Amino acid sequence: MPPLILASTSRYRQELLARLRLPFEAIAPDVDETALPGEAPAALAERLALAKARAVAARFPGAVVIGSDQVADLDGEAIGKPGTHDAAAQQLRRMSGRAAVFQTAVAIVAPGLAAIERAEVRVRLRVLNDAAIEAYLLADQPYDCAGSAKVESLGIALLDAVESDDPTALIGLPLIRTCALLRRAGLEPLA
């Protein structure tokens, strides 16, 4: 079996990939994640997922490398990781009572293969007051999460609905699509 590498330092993606019970190594991809002028959120997620996989694959020929990226999309505008408490509060206020689409792309680069898939997750946030936003942010501190919410944790209490055909996509790695790409690269999670 060729080495499997996750081109990511995200603990969320590492936890998700570990569910497949395939041995892998996580390596930082060292990719500039700045959006290009006018770049749509879905295109940004796809470009970055493939760039991350290619960057690590260039350093590890013969490996199967997974790259992934997620961009929150609010009315066509990319909403990134907030980084701070104040920025997270501002993001949640903007998204309160509205729908956002999380664009999550996964790419695989292996000898003779470069492929990408994307999953969309539509999330409807309930109407949030400042007290609820503050309580949530203090409890979960989701400052490293696109859209300022951890659906796998207390962030689920912020939502009215989640619609997706790949349930782990909202956490950062669409495992249904990842399994399909792994099979294309000759790795079967159930082998």
PDB file of C-alpha atoms in Angstrom:
ATOM      1  CA  MET A   1       0.000   0.000   0.000  1.00  0.00           C
ATOM      2  CA  PRO A   2       1.439   3.418  -0.898  1.00  0.00           C
ATOM      3  CA  PRO A   3       1.811   5.897   1.955  1.00  0.00           C
ATOM      4  CA  LEU A   4      -1.316   7.940   2.647  1.00  0.00           C
ATOM      5  CA  ILE A   5      -0.755  11.579   3.573  1.00  0.00           C
ATOM      6  CA  LEU A   6      -3.246  14.195   4.690  1.00  0.00           C
ATOM      7  CA  ALA A   7      -2.041  17.602   3.503  1.00  0.00           C
ATOM      8  CA  SER A   8      -3.376  19.389   6.557  1.00  0.00           C
ATOM      9  CA  THR A   9      -2.592  20.325  10.121  1.00  0.00           C
ATOM     10  CA  SER A  10      -6.312  20.571  10.980  1.00  0.00           C
ATOM     11  CA  ARG A  11      -7.107  18.400  13.966  1.00  0.00           C
ATOM     12  CA  TYR A  12     -10.703  18.183  12.697  1.00  0.00           C
ATOM     13  CA  ARG A  13      -9.635  16.704   9.356  1.00  0.00           C
ATOM     14  CA  GLN A  14      -7.206  14.341  11.086  1.00  0.00           C
ATOM     15  CA  GLU A  15      -9.967  13.074  13.399  1.00  0.00           C
ATOM     16  CA  LEU A  16     -12.296  12.552  10.442  1.00  0.00           C
ATOM     17  CA  LEU A  17      -9.743  10.707   8.295  1.00  0.00           C
ATOM     18  CA  ALA A  18      -8.853   8.496  11.279  1.00  0.00           C
ATOM     19  CA  ARG A  19     -12.435   7.153  11.160  1.00  0.00           C
ATOM     20  CA  LEU A  20     -11.490   5.270   7.982  1.00  0.00           C
ATOM     21  CA  ARG A  21      -8.857   3.298   9.930  1.00  0.00           C
ATOM     22  CA  LEU A  22      -6.219   3.682   7.261  1.00  0.00           C
ATOM     23  CA  PRO A  23      -2.721   4.576   8.473  1.00  0.00           C
ATOM     24  CA  PHE A  24      -1.794   8.097   7.420  1.00  0.00           C
ATOM     25  CA  GLU A  25       0.554  10.929   8.201  1.00  0.00           C
ATOM     26  CA  ALA A  26      -0.499  14.580   8.418  1.00  0.00           C
ATOM     27  CA  ILE A  27       1.855  17.109   6.842  1.00  0.00           C
ATOM     28  CA  ALA A  28       1.467  20.877   6.545  1.00  0.00           C
ATOM     29  CA  PRO A  29       0.947  21.853   2.908  1.00  0.00           C
ATOM     30  CA  ASP A  30       2.411  25.388   3.126  1.00  0.00           C
ATOM     31  CA  VAL A  31      -0.030  26.912   0.632  1.00  0.00           C
ATOM     32  CA  ASP A  32      -1.079  30.565   0.429  1.00  0.00           C
ATOM     33  CA  GLU A  33      -4.827  30.521   1.100  1.00  0.00           C
ATOM     34  CA  THR A  34      -5.528  34.041  -0.135  1.00  0.00           C
ATOM     35  CA  ALA A  35      -8.530  34.233  -2.464  1.00  0.00           C
ATOM     36  CA  LEU A  36      -7.906  35.451  -5.993  1.00  0.00           C
ATOM     37  CA  PRO A  37      -9.714  38.655  -7.025  1.00  0.00           C
ATOM     38  CA  GLY A  38     -13.354  37.824  -7.772  1.00  0.00           C
ATOM     39  CA  GLU A  39     -12.911  34.145  -6.909  1.00  0.00           C
ATOM     40  CA  ALA A  40     -16.181  32.456  -5.928  1.00  0.00           C
ATOM     41  CA  PRO A  41     -16.210  30.494  -2.631  1.00  0.00           C
ATOM     42  CA  ALA A  42     -16.709  27.109  -4.354  1.00  0.00           C
ATOM     43  CA  ALA A  43     -13.842  27.779  -6.778  1.00  0.00           C
ATOM     44  CA  LEU A  44     -11.621  28.898  -3.891  1.00  0.00           C
ATOM     45  CA  ALA A  45     -12.300  25.694  -1.930  1.00  0.00           C
ATOM     46  CA  GLU A  46     -11.531  23.530  -4.969  1.00  0.00           C
ATOM     47  CA  ARG A  47      -8.374  25.433  -5.917  1.00  0.00           C
ATOM     48  CA  LEU A  48      -6.990  25.282  -2.375  1.00  0.00           C
ATOM     49  CA  ALA A  49      -7.807  21.596  -1.847  1.00  0.00           C
ATOM     50  CA  LEU A  50      -5.947  20.671  -5.026  1.00  0.00           C
ATOM     51  CA  ALA A  51      -3.061  23.060  -4.299  1.00  0.00           C
ATOM     52  CA  LYS A  52      -2.579  21.545  -0.836  1.00  0.00           C
ATOM     53  CA  ALA A  53      -2.561  17.993  -2.207  1.00  0.00           C
ATOM     54  CA  ARG A  54      -0.162  18.915  -5.017  1.00  0.00           C
ATOM     55  CA  ALA A  55       2.212  20.793  -2.690  1.00  0.00           C
ATOM     56  CA  VAL A  56       2.650  17.778  -0.418  1.00  0.00           C
ATOM     57  CA  ALA A  57       2.654  15.240  -3.287  1.00  0.00           C
ATOM     58  CA  ALA A  58       5.594  17.109  -4.834  1.00  0.00           C
ATOM     59  CA  ARG A  59       7.592  16.388  -1.680  1.00  0.00           C
ATOM     60  CA  PHE A  60       6.446  12.728  -1.421  1.00  0.00           C
ATOM     61  CA  PRO A  61       6.410  11.076  -4.859  1.00  0.00           C
ATOM     62  CA  GLY A  62       4.562   7.768  -4.829  1.00  0.00           C
ATOM     63  CA  ALA A  63       2.269   8.745  -1.965  1.00  0.00           C
ATOM     64  CA  VAL A  64      -1.488   9.168  -2.084  1.00  0.00           C
ATOM     65  CA  VAL A  65      -2.100  12.699  -0.823  1.00  0.00           C
ATOM     66  CA  ILE A  66      -5.421  14.136   0.323  1.00  0.00           C
ATOM     67  CA  GLY A  67      -5.979  17.889   0.345  1.00  0.00           C
ATOM     68  CA  SER A  68      -9.133  19.576   1.585  1.00  0.00           C
ATOM     69  CA  ASP A  69     -10.462  23.057   2.097  1.00  0.00           C
ATOM     70  CA  GLN A  70     -13.681  24.608   3.317  1.00  0.00           C
ATOM     71  CA  VAL A  71     -15.102  28.042   2.604  1.00  0.00           C
ATOM     72  CA  ALA A  72     -18.281  29.392   4.153  1.00  0.00           C
ATOM     73  CA  ASP A  73     -20.370  31.194   1.553  1.00  0.00           C
ATOM     74  CA  LEU A  74     -22.792  33.904   2.644  1.00  0.00           C
ATOM     75  CA  ASP A  75     -24.587  35.333  -0.389  1.00  0.00           C
ATOM     76  CA  GLY A  76     -21.597  34.613  -2.632  1.00  0.00           C
ATOM     77  CA  GLU A  77     -19.056  36.120  -0.216  1.00  0.00           C
ATOM     78  CA  ALA A  78     -16.380  33.928   1.342  1.00  0.00           C
ATOM     79  CA  ILE A  79     -16.522  33.912   5.139  1.00  0.00           C
ATOM     80  CA  GLY A  80     -13.249  32.631   6.557  1.00  0.00           C
ATOM     81  CA  LYS A  81     -11.955  31.578   9.927  1.00  0.00           C
ATOM     82  CA  PRO A  82     -12.537  34.442  12.358  1.00  0.00           C
ATOM     83  CA  GLY A  83      -9.313  34.103  14.366  1.00  0.00           C
ATOM     84  CA  THR A  84     -10.624  36.252  17.241  1.00  0.00           C
ATOM     85  CA  HIS A  85     -13.603  36.444  19.562  1.00  0.00           C
ATOM     86  CA  ASP A  86     -14.769  39.787  18.161  1.00  0.00           C
ATOM     87  CA  ALA A  87     -14.538  38.638  14.546  1.00  0.00           C
ATOM     88  CA  ALA A  88     -16.468  35.448  15.408  1.00  0.00           C
ATOM     89  CA  ALA A  89     -19.218  37.462  17.103  1.00  0.00           C
ATOM     90  CA  GLN A  90     -19.459  39.695  14.033  1.00  0.00           C
ATOM     91  CA  GLN A  91     -19.697  36.673  11.706  1.00  0.00           C
ATOM     92  CA  LEU A  92     -22.457  35.078  13.770  1.00  0.00           C
ATOM     93  CA  ARG A  93     -24.414  38.353  13.899  1.00  0.00           C
ATOM     94  CA  ARG A  94     -24.208  38.579  10.082  1.00  0.00           C
ATOM     95  CA  MET A  95     -25.372  34.992   9.652  1.00  0.00           C
ATOM     96  CA  SER A  96     -28.126  35.163  12.300  1.00  0.00           C
ATOM     97  CA  GLY A  97     -31.471  34.053  10.849  1.00  0.00           C
ATOM     98  CA  ARG A  98     -29.901  33.386   7.443  1.00  0.00           C
ATOM     99  CA  ALA A  99     -28.686  30.506   5.321  1.00  0.00           C
ATOM    100  CA  ALA A 100     -25.048  29.934   4.494  1.00  0.00           C
ATOM    101  CA  VAL A 101     -23.495  27.337   2.213  1.00  0.00           C
ATOM    102  CA  PHE A 102     -20.305  25.600   3.290  1.00  0.00           C
ATOM    103  CA  GLN A 103     -18.249  24.602   0.256  1.00  0.00           C
ATOM    104  CA  THR A 104     -15.949  21.720   1.184  1.00  0.00           C
ATOM    105  CA  ALA A 105     -13.602  20.339  -1.445  1.00  0.00           C
ATOM    106  CA  VAL A 106     -11.407  17.256  -1.229  1.00  0.00           C
ATOM    107  CA  ALA A 107      -8.660  16.377  -3.706  1.00  0.00           C
ATOM    108  CA  ILE A 108      -6.416  13.365  -4.164  1.00  0.00           C
ATOM    109  CA  VAL A 109      -3.079  13.446  -5.900  1.00  0.00           C
ATOM    110  CA  ALA A 110      -1.303  10.141  -6.515  1.00  0.00           C
ATOM    111  CA  PRO A 111       0.880   8.719  -9.284  1.00  0.00           C
ATOM    112  CA  GLY A 112      -1.211   9.050 -12.451  1.00  0.00           C
ATOM    113  CA  LEU A 113      -4.160  10.638 -10.654  1.00  0.00           C
ATOM    114  CA  ALA A 114      -5.299  14.118  -9.686  1.00  0.00           C
ATOM    115  CA  ALA A 115      -8.995  14.305  -8.825  1.00  0.00           C
ATOM    116  CA  ILE A 116     -11.276  16.597  -6.882  1.00  0.00           C
ATOM    117  CA  GLU A 117     -14.788  16.434  -5.444  1.00  0.00           C
ATOM    118  CA  ARG A 118     -16.848  19.091  -3.701  1.00  0.00           C
ATOM    119  CA  ALA A 119     -19.681  18.850  -1.208  1.00  0.00           C
ATOM    120  CA  GLU A 120     -22.100  21.641  -0.406  1.00  0.00           C
ATOM    121  CA  VAL A 121     -23.712  21.906   2.989  1.00  0.00           C
ATOM    122  CA  ARG A 122     -26.584  24.339   3.407  1.00  0.00           C
ATOM    123  CA  VAL A 123     -26.920  25.590   6.980  1.00  0.00           C
ATOM    124  CA  ARG A 124     -29.764  27.707   8.336  1.00  0.00           C
ATOM    125  CA  LEU A 125     -28.887  29.588  11.491  1.00  0.00           C
ATOM    126  CA  ARG A 126     -31.630  30.456  13.903  1.00  0.00           C
ATOM    127  CA  VAL A 127     -32.085  34.082  14.926  1.00  0.00           C
ATOM    128  CA  LEU A 128     -29.353  34.726  17.484  1.00  0.00           C
ATOM    129  CA  ASN A 129     -29.249  37.462  20.091  1.00  0.00           C
ATOM    130  CA  ASP A 130     -25.998  38.850  21.475  1.00  0.00           C
ATOM    131  CA  ALA A 131     -26.327  36.875  24.722  1.00  0.00           C
ATOM    132  CA  ALA A 132     -26.613  33.555  22.844  1.00  0.00           C
ATOM    133  CA  ILE A 133     -23.683  34.437  20.600  1.00  0.00           C
ATOM    134  CA  GLU A 134     -21.516  35.391  23.578  1.00  0.00           C
ATOM    135  CA  ALA A 135     -22.457  32.253  25.553  1.00  0.00           C
ATOM    136  CA  TYR A 136     -21.668  30.061  22.564  1.00  0.00           C
ATOM    137  CA  LEU A 137     -18.336  31.703  21.773  1.00  0.00           C
ATOM    138  CA  LEU A 138     -17.156  31.494  25.368  1.00  0.00           C
ATOM    139  CA  ALA A 139     -18.105  27.811  25.536  1.00  0.00           C
ATOM    140  CA  ASP A 140     -16.772  26.552  22.184  1.00  0.00           C
ATOM    141  CA  GLN A 141     -14.175  29.147  21.108  1.00  0.00           C
ATOM    142  CA  PRO A 142     -14.574  28.296  17.382  1.00  0.00           C
ATOM    143  CA  TYR A 143     -12.025  30.844  16.215  1.00  0.00           C
ATOM    144  CA  ASP A 144     -10.323  28.356  13.875  1.00  0.00           C
ATOM    145  CA  CYS A 145     -13.567  27.340  12.138  1.00  0.00           C
ATOM    146  CA  ALA A 146     -14.982  28.854   8.962  1.00  0.00           C
ATOM    147  CA  GLY A 147     -18.256  30.518   9.869  1.00  0.00           C
ATOM    148  CA  SER A 148     -17.482  30.583  13.624  1.00  0.00           C
ATOM    149  CA  ALA A 149     -19.375  27.440  14.620  1.00  0.00           C
ATOM    150  CA  LYS A 150     -18.525  23.846  15.488  1.00  0.00           C
ATOM    151  CA  VAL A 151     -21.524  21.762  14.440  1.00  0.00           C
ATOM    152  CA  GLU A 152     -19.922  18.695  16.048  1.00  0.00           C
ATOM    153  CA  SER A 153     -20.083  20.472  19.398  1.00  0.00           C
ATOM    154  CA  LEU A 154     -22.317  23.128  20.989  1.00  0.00           C
ATOM    155  CA  GLY A 155     -22.541  24.952  17.657  1.00  0.00           C
ATOM    156  CA  ILE A 156     -25.409  22.637  16.731  1.00  0.00           C
ATOM    157  CA  ALA A 157     -27.553  24.779  19.085  1.00  0.00           C
ATOM    158  CA  LEU A 158     -27.084  27.752  16.726  1.00  0.00           C
ATOM    159  CA  LEU A 159     -28.798  25.993  13.836  1.00  0.00           C
ATOM    160  CA  ASP A 160     -32.308  25.443  12.537  1.00  0.00           C
ATOM    161  CA  ALA A 161     -31.280  22.986   9.800  1.00  0.00           C
ATOM    162  CA  VAL A 162     -28.394  21.314   7.974  1.00  0.00           C
ATOM    163  CA  GLU A 163     -28.815  19.902   4.472  1.00  0.00           C
ATOM    164  CA  SER A 164     -26.102  17.745   2.868  1.00  0.00           C
ATOM    165  CA  ASP A 165     -25.506  14.453   1.116  1.00  0.00           C
ATOM    166  CA  ASP A 166     -22.116  14.050   2.834  1.00  0.00           C
ATOM    167  CA  PRO A 167     -22.583  14.678   6.580  1.00  0.00           C
ATOM    168  CA  THR A 168     -18.933  15.118   7.566  1.00  0.00           C
ATOM    169  CA  ALA A 169     -18.403  17.833   4.956  1.00  0.00           C
ATOM    170  CA  LEU A 170     -19.511  20.477   7.442  1.00  0.00           C
ATOM    171  CA  ILE A 171     -16.741  19.460   9.842  1.00  0.00           C
ATOM    172  CA  GLY A 172     -14.141  19.843   7.102  1.00  0.00           C
ATOM    173  CA  LEU A 173     -13.635  16.562   5.202  1.00  0.00           C
ATOM    174  CA  PRO A 174     -16.453  14.958   3.184  1.00  0.00           C
ATOM    175  CA  LEU A 175     -15.771  11.309   3.970  1.00  0.00           C
ATOM    176  CA  ILE A 176     -18.187   9.819   1.419  1.00  0.00           C
ATOM    177  CA  ARG A 177     -16.374  11.661  -1.358  1.00  0.00           C
ATOM    178  CA  THR A 178     -12.988  10.942   0.263  1.00  0.00           C
ATOM    179  CA  CYS A 179     -13.734   7.202   0.211  1.00  0.00           C
ATOM    180  CA  ALA A 180     -14.673   7.396  -3.484  1.00  0.00           C
ATOM    181  CA  LEU A 181     -11.425   9.218  -4.280  1.00  0.00           C
ATOM    182  CA  LEU A 182      -9.375   6.752  -2.224  1.00  0.00           C
ATOM    183  CA  ARG A 183     -10.881   3.881  -4.211  1.00  0.00           C
ATOM    184  CA  ARG A 184      -9.877   5.643  -7.453  1.00  0.00           C
ATOM    185  CA  ALA A 185      -6.326   5.796  -6.062  1.00  0.00           C
ATOM    186  CA  GLY A 186      -6.408   2.064  -5.290  1.00  0.00           C
ATOM    187  CA  LEU A 187      -6.988   2.305  -1.529  1.00  0.00           C
ATOM    188  CA  GLU A 188     -10.093   0.540  -0.207  1.00  0.00           C
ATOM    189  CA  PRO A 189     -11.065   1.538   3.348  1.00  0.00           C
ATOM    190  CA  LEU A 190     -12.927  -1.762   3.824  1.00  0.00           C
ATOM    191  CA  ALA A 191     -10.101  -4.022   2.579  1.00  0.00           C
TER     192      ALA A 191
END
